[in-house]
Short mmCIF file of C-alpha atoms and ligand atoms in Angstrom, two decimals:
data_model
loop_
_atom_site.label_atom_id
_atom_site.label_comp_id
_atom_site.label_asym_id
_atom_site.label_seq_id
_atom_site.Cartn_x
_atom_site.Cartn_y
_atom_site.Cartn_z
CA UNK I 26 0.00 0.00 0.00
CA UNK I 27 2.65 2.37 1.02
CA UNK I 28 4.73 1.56 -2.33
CA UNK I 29 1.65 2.50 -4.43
CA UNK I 30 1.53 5.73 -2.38
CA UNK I 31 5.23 6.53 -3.30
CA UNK I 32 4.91 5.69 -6.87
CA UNK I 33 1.82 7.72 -6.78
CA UNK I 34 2.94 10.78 -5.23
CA UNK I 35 6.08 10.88 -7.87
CA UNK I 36 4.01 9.97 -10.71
CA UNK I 37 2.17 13.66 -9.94
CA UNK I 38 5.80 15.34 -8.72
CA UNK I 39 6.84 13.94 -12.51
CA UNK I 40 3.63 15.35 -14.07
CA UNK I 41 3.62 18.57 -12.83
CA UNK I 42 7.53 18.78 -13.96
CA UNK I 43 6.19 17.91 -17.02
CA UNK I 44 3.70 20.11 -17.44
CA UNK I 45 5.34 23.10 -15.81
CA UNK I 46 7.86 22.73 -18.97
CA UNK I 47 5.16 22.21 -21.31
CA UNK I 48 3.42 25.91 -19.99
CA UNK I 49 6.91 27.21 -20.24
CA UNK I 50 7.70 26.28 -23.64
CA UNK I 51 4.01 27.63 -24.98
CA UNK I 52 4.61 30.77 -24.09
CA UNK I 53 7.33 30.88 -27.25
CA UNK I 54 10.40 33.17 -25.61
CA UNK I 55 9.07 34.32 -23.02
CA UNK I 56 11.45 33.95 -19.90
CA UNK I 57 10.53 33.42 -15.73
CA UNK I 58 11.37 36.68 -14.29
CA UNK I 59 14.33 37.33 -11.97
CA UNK I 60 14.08 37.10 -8.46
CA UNK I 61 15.02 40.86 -6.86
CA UNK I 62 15.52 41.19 -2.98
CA UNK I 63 12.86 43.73 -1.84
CA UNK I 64 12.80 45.92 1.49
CA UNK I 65 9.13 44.91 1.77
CA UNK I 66 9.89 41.54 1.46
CA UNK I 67 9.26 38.40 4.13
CA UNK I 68 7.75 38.57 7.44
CA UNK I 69 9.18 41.89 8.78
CA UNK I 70 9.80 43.57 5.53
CA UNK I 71 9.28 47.66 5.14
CA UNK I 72 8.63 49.79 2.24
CA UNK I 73 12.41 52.34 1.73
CA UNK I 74 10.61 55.60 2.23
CA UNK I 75 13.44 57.22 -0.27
CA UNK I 76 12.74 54.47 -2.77
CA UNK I 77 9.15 55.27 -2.91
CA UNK I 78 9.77 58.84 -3.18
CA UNK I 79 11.94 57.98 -6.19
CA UNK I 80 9.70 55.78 -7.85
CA UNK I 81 6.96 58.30 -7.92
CA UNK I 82 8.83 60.78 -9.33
CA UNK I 83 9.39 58.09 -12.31
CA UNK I 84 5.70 57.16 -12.35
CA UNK I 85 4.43 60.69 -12.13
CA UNK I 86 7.33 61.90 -15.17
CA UNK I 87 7.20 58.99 -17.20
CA UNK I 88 4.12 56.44 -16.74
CA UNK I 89 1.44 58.73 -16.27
CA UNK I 90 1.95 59.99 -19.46
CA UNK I 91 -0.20 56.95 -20.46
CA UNK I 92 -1.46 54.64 -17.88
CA UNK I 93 -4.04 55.82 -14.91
CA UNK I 94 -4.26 55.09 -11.81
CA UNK I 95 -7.84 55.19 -10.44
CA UNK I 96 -7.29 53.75 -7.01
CA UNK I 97 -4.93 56.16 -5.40
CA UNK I 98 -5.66 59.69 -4.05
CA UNK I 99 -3.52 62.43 -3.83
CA UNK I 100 -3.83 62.62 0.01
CA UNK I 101 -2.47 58.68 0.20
CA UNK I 102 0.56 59.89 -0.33
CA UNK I 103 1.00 61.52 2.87
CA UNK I 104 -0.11 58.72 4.65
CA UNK I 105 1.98 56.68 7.21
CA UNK I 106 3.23 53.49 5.69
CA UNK I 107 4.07 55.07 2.17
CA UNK I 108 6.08 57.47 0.26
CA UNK I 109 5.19 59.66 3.23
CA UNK I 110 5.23 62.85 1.67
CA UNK I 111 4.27 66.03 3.83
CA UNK I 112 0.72 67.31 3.52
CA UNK I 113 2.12 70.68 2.23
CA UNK I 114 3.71 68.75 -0.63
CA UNK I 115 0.72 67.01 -1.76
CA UNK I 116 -1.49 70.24 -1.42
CA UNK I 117 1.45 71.99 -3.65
CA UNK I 118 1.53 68.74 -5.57
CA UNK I 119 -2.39 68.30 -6.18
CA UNK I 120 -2.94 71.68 -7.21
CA UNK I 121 -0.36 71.29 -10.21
CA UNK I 122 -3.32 69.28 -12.17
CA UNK I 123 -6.75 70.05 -13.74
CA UNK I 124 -9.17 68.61 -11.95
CA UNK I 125 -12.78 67.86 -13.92
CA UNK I 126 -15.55 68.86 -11.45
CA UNK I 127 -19.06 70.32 -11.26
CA UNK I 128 -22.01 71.08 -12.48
CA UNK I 129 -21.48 74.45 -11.58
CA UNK I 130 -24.24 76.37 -10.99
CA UNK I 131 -24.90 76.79 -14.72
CA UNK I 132 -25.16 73.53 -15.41
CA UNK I 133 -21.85 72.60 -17.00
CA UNK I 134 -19.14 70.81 -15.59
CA UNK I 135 -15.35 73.32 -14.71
CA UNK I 136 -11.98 72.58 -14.22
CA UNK I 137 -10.15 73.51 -11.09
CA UNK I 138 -7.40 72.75 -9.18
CA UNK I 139 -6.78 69.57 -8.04
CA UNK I 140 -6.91 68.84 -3.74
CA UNK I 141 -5.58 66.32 -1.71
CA UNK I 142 -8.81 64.34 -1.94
CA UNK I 143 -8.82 64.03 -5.43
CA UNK I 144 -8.16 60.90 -6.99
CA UNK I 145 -5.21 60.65 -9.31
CA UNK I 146 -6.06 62.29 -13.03
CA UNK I 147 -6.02 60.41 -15.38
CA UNK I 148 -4.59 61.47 -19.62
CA UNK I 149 -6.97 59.48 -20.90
CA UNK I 150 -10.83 59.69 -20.47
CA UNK I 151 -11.16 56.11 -21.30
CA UNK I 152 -9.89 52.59 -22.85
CA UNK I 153 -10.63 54.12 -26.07
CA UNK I 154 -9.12 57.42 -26.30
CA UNK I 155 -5.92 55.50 -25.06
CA UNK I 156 -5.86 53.03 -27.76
CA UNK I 157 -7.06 55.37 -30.57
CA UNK I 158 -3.83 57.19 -29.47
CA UNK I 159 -1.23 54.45 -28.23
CA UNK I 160 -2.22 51.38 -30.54
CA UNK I 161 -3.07 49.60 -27.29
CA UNK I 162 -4.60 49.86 -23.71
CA UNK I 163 -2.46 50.60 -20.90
CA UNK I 164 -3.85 48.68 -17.80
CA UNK I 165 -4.51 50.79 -14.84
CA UNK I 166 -1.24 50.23 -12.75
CA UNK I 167 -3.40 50.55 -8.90
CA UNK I 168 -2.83 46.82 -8.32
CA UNK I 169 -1.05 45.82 -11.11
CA UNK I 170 1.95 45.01 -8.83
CA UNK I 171 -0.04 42.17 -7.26
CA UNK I 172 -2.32 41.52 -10.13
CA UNK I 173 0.45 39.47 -12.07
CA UNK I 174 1.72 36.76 -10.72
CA UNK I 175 3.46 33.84 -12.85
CA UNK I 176 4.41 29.53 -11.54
CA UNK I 177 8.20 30.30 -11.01
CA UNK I 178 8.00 26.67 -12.50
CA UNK I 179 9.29 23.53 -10.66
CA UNK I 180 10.59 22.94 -7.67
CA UNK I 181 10.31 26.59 -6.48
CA UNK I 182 6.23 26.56 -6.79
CA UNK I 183 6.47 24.11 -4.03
CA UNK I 184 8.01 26.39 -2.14
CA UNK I 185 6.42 29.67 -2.77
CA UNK I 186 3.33 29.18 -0.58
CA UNK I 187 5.18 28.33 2.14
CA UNK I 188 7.81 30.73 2.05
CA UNK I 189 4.90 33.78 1.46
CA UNK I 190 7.10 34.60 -1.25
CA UNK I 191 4.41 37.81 -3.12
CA UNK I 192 7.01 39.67 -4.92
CA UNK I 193 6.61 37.85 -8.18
CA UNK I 194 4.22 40.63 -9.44
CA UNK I 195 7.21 43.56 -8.63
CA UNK I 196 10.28 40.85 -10.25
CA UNK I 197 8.23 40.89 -12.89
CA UNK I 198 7.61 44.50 -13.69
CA UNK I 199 11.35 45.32 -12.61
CA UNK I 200 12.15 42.53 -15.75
CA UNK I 201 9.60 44.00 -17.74
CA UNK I 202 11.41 47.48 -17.92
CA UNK I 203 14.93 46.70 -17.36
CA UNK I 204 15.66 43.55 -19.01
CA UNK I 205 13.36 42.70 -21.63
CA UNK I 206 13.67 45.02 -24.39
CA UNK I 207 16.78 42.78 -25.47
CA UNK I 208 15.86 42.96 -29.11
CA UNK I 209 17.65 46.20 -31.24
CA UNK I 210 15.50 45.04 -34.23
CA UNK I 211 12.32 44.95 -32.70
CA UNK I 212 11.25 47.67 -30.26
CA UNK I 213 8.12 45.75 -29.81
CA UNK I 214 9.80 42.59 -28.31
CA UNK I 215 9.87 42.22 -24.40
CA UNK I 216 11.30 38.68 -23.32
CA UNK I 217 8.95 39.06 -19.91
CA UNK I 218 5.90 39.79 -21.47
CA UNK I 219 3.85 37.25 -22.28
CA UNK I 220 3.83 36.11 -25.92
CA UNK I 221 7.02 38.43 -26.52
CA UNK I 222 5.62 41.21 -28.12
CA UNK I 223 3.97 43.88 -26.30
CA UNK I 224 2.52 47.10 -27.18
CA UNK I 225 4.50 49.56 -24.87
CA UNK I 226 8.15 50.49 -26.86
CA UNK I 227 10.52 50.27 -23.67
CA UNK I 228 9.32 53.40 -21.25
CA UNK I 229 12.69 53.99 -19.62
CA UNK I 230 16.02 55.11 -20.68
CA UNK I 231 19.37 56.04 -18.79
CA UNK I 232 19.62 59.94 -16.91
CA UNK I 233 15.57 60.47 -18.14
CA UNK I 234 14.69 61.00 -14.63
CA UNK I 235 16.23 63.63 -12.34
CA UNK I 236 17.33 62.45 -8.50
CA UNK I 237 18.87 64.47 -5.96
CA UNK I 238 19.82 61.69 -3.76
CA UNK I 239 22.89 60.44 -5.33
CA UNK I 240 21.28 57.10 -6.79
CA UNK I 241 22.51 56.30 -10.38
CA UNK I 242 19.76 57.33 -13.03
CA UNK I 243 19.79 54.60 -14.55
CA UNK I 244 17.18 52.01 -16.43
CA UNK I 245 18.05 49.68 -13.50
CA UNK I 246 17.04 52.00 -10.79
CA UNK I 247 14.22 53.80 -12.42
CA UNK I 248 12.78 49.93 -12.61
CA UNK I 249 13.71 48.94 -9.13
CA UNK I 250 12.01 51.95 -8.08
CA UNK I 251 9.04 52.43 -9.84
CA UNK I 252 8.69 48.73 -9.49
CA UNK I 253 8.24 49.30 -5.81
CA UNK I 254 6.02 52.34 -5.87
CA UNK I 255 3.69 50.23 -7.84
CA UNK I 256 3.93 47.44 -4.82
CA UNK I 257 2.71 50.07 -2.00
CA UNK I 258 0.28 51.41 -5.03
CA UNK I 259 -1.42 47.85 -5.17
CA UNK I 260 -0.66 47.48 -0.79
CA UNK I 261 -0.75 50.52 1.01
CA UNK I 262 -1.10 48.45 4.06
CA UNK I 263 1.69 46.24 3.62
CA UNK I 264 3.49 47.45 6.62
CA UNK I 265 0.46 47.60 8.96
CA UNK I 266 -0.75 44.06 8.03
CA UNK I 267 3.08 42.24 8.59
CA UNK I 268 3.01 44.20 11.81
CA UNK I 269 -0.36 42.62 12.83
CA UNK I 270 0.95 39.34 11.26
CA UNK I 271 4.13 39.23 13.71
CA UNK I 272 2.16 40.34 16.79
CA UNK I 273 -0.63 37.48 16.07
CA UNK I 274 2.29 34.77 15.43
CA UNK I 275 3.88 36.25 19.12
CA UNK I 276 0.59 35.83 20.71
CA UNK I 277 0.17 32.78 19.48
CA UNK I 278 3.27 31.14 20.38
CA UNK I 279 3.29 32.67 24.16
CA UNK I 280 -0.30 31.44 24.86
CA UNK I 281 0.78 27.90 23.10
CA UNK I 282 3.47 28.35 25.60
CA UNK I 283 0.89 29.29 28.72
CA UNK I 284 -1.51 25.81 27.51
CA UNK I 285 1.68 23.50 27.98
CA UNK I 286 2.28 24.80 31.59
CA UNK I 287 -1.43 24.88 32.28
CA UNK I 288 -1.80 21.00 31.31
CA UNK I 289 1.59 19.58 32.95
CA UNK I 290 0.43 21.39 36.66
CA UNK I 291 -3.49 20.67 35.96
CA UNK I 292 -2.42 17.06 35.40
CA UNK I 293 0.41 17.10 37.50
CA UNK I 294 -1.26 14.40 40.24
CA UNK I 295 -2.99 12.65 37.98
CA UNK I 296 -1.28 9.23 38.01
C1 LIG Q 304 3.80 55.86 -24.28
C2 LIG Q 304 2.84 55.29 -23.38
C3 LIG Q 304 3.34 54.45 -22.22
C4 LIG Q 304 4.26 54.78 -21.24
C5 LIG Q 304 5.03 56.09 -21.09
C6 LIG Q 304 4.30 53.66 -20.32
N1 LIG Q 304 3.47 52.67 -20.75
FE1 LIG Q 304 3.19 50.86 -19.86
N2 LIG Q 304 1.96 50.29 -21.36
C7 LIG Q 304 1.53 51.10 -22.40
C8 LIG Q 304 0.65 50.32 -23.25
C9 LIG Q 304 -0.04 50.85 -24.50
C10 LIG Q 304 0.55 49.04 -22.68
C11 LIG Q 304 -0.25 47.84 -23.19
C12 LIG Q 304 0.66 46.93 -23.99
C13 LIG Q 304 0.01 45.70 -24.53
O1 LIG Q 304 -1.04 45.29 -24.01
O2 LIG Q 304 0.58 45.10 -25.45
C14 LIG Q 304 1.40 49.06 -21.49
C15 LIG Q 304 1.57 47.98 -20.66
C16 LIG Q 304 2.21 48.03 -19.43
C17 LIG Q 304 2.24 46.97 -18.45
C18 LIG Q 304 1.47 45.67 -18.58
C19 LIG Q 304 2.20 44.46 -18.87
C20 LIG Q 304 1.26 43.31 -18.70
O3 LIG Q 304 1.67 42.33 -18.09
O4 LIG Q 304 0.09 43.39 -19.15
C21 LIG Q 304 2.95 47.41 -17.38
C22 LIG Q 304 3.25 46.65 -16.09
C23 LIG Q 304 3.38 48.74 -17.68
N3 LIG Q 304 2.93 49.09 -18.93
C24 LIG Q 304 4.11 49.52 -16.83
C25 LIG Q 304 4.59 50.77 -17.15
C26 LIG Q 304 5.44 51.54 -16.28
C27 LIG Q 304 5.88 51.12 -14.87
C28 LIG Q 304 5.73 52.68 -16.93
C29 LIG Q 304 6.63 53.80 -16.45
C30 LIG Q 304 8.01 53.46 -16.24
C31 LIG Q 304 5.05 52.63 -18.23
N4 LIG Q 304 4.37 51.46 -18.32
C32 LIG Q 304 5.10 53.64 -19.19
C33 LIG Q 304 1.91 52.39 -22.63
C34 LIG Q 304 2.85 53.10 -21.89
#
């Protein structure tokens, strides 16, 4: 009985192997993603305030030229467990856009400045006016950072769940932009993106984006960055919920601690 359970159990190991490479190989050239080391990653990991800041300034200069992002208020940005700007800075920063509002008392919507409690504006009024102008839709990028995911393929899937490992959405991105335009002759290729072709000629490009605190502006950084901008974008509450994660485990472990003592002096004379 036992044998048939062995055999059994590496029959499916063998299948899955199997069919991991078969999913790998349909999707023609395109490669796993590299595995980054992130601040915010594992049980106690934090968001790098400075990196934040950075990678806004690359969203807000270069990505927002096309893609929206509907989920995110000015105001969030001031908020404890992100790019913690200070609320002057997002007022100042806020009333730099248009904002669409109204109807006035006339009946017809105005423009005015934008507030802290304004969502982020977006270029494009819709799906449509973005492809009519880029050839294709850019996806919102609120939760895109969690909202792609990818089987880093056998063994490591295994592993994955029980390591928490959720960066695979970020690795990706940062491979996206950084590493996957790898084709001179065809700006359209991207070895990350699914298929190999995608519709977005590579954003990023060495000294585009201006930063005063001495890290190189480079295609690496401006992907690292924005890569982890777009993480607290898609989990604002990262920090708050691995704080509430550690405390629960703590609890859990003391009062596991307090049962064992309970039960040896409740059954201390009991044979
Ligand atoms: C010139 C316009 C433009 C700019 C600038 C731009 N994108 Fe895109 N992006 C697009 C379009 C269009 C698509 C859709 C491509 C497709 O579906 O083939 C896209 C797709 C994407 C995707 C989706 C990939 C997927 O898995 O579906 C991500 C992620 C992305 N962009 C991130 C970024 C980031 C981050 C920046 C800033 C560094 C950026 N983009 C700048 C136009 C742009």
């Amino acid at each position: 009985m036992n044998r048939f359970k062995t055999l059994g159990l590496a029959a499916l190991v063998a299948a899955s192997f199997i069919a991991g490479q078969a999913m790998a190989a349909g999707g023609h050239d395109t490669k796993t993603p590299e595995r980054q080391s992130w601040s915010f990653g594992g049980p106690f990991g934090t968001f790098d305030r400075a990196q934040l800041q950075r990678g806004f300034k690359v969203f807000r200069e270069v990505c927002a030229n096309c893609h929206s992002a509907n989920r995110i208020a000015f105001r969030n940005l001031s908020q404890a467990g992100g790019p913690e700007f200070s609320e002057a800075q997002v007022k100042a920063l806020a009333a730099e856009y248009k904002v669409k509002d109204g109807p006035g008392d006339d009946g017809n919507m105005f423009e005015r400045p934008g507030r802290p409690a304004d969502r982020w504006p977006a270029v494009y009024a819709n799906a449509e006016a973005a492809k009519a102008t880029l050839g294709a839709v850019p996806p919102d990028l609120s939760v895109i950072a969690k909202a792609r995911s990818y089987s880093r393929g056998f063994p490591l899937f295994l592993v994955d769940p029980i390591i928490q490992y959720q960066e695979h959405g970020v690795d990706y991105i940062y491979s996206l932009l950084a590493l996957g335009y790898d084709d001179p002759k065809d700006p359209n290729h991207n070895s990350y993106f699914p298929g190999g072709r995608i519709g977005m000629g590579a954003p990023l490009s060495d000294g585009q984006v201006e930063y005063t605190d001495g890290t190189p502006e480079t295609v690496k950084s401006y992907a690292r960055d924005v890569a982890a901008y777009l993480m607290w974008m898609a989990e604002p509450k990262l920090e708050e919920r691995k704080k509430t994660g550690f405390r629960v485990m703590a609890f859990l472990i003391l009062f596991a601690g307090l049962l064992y003592f309970t039960k040896k002096r409740v059954w201390a004379g009991a044979h």
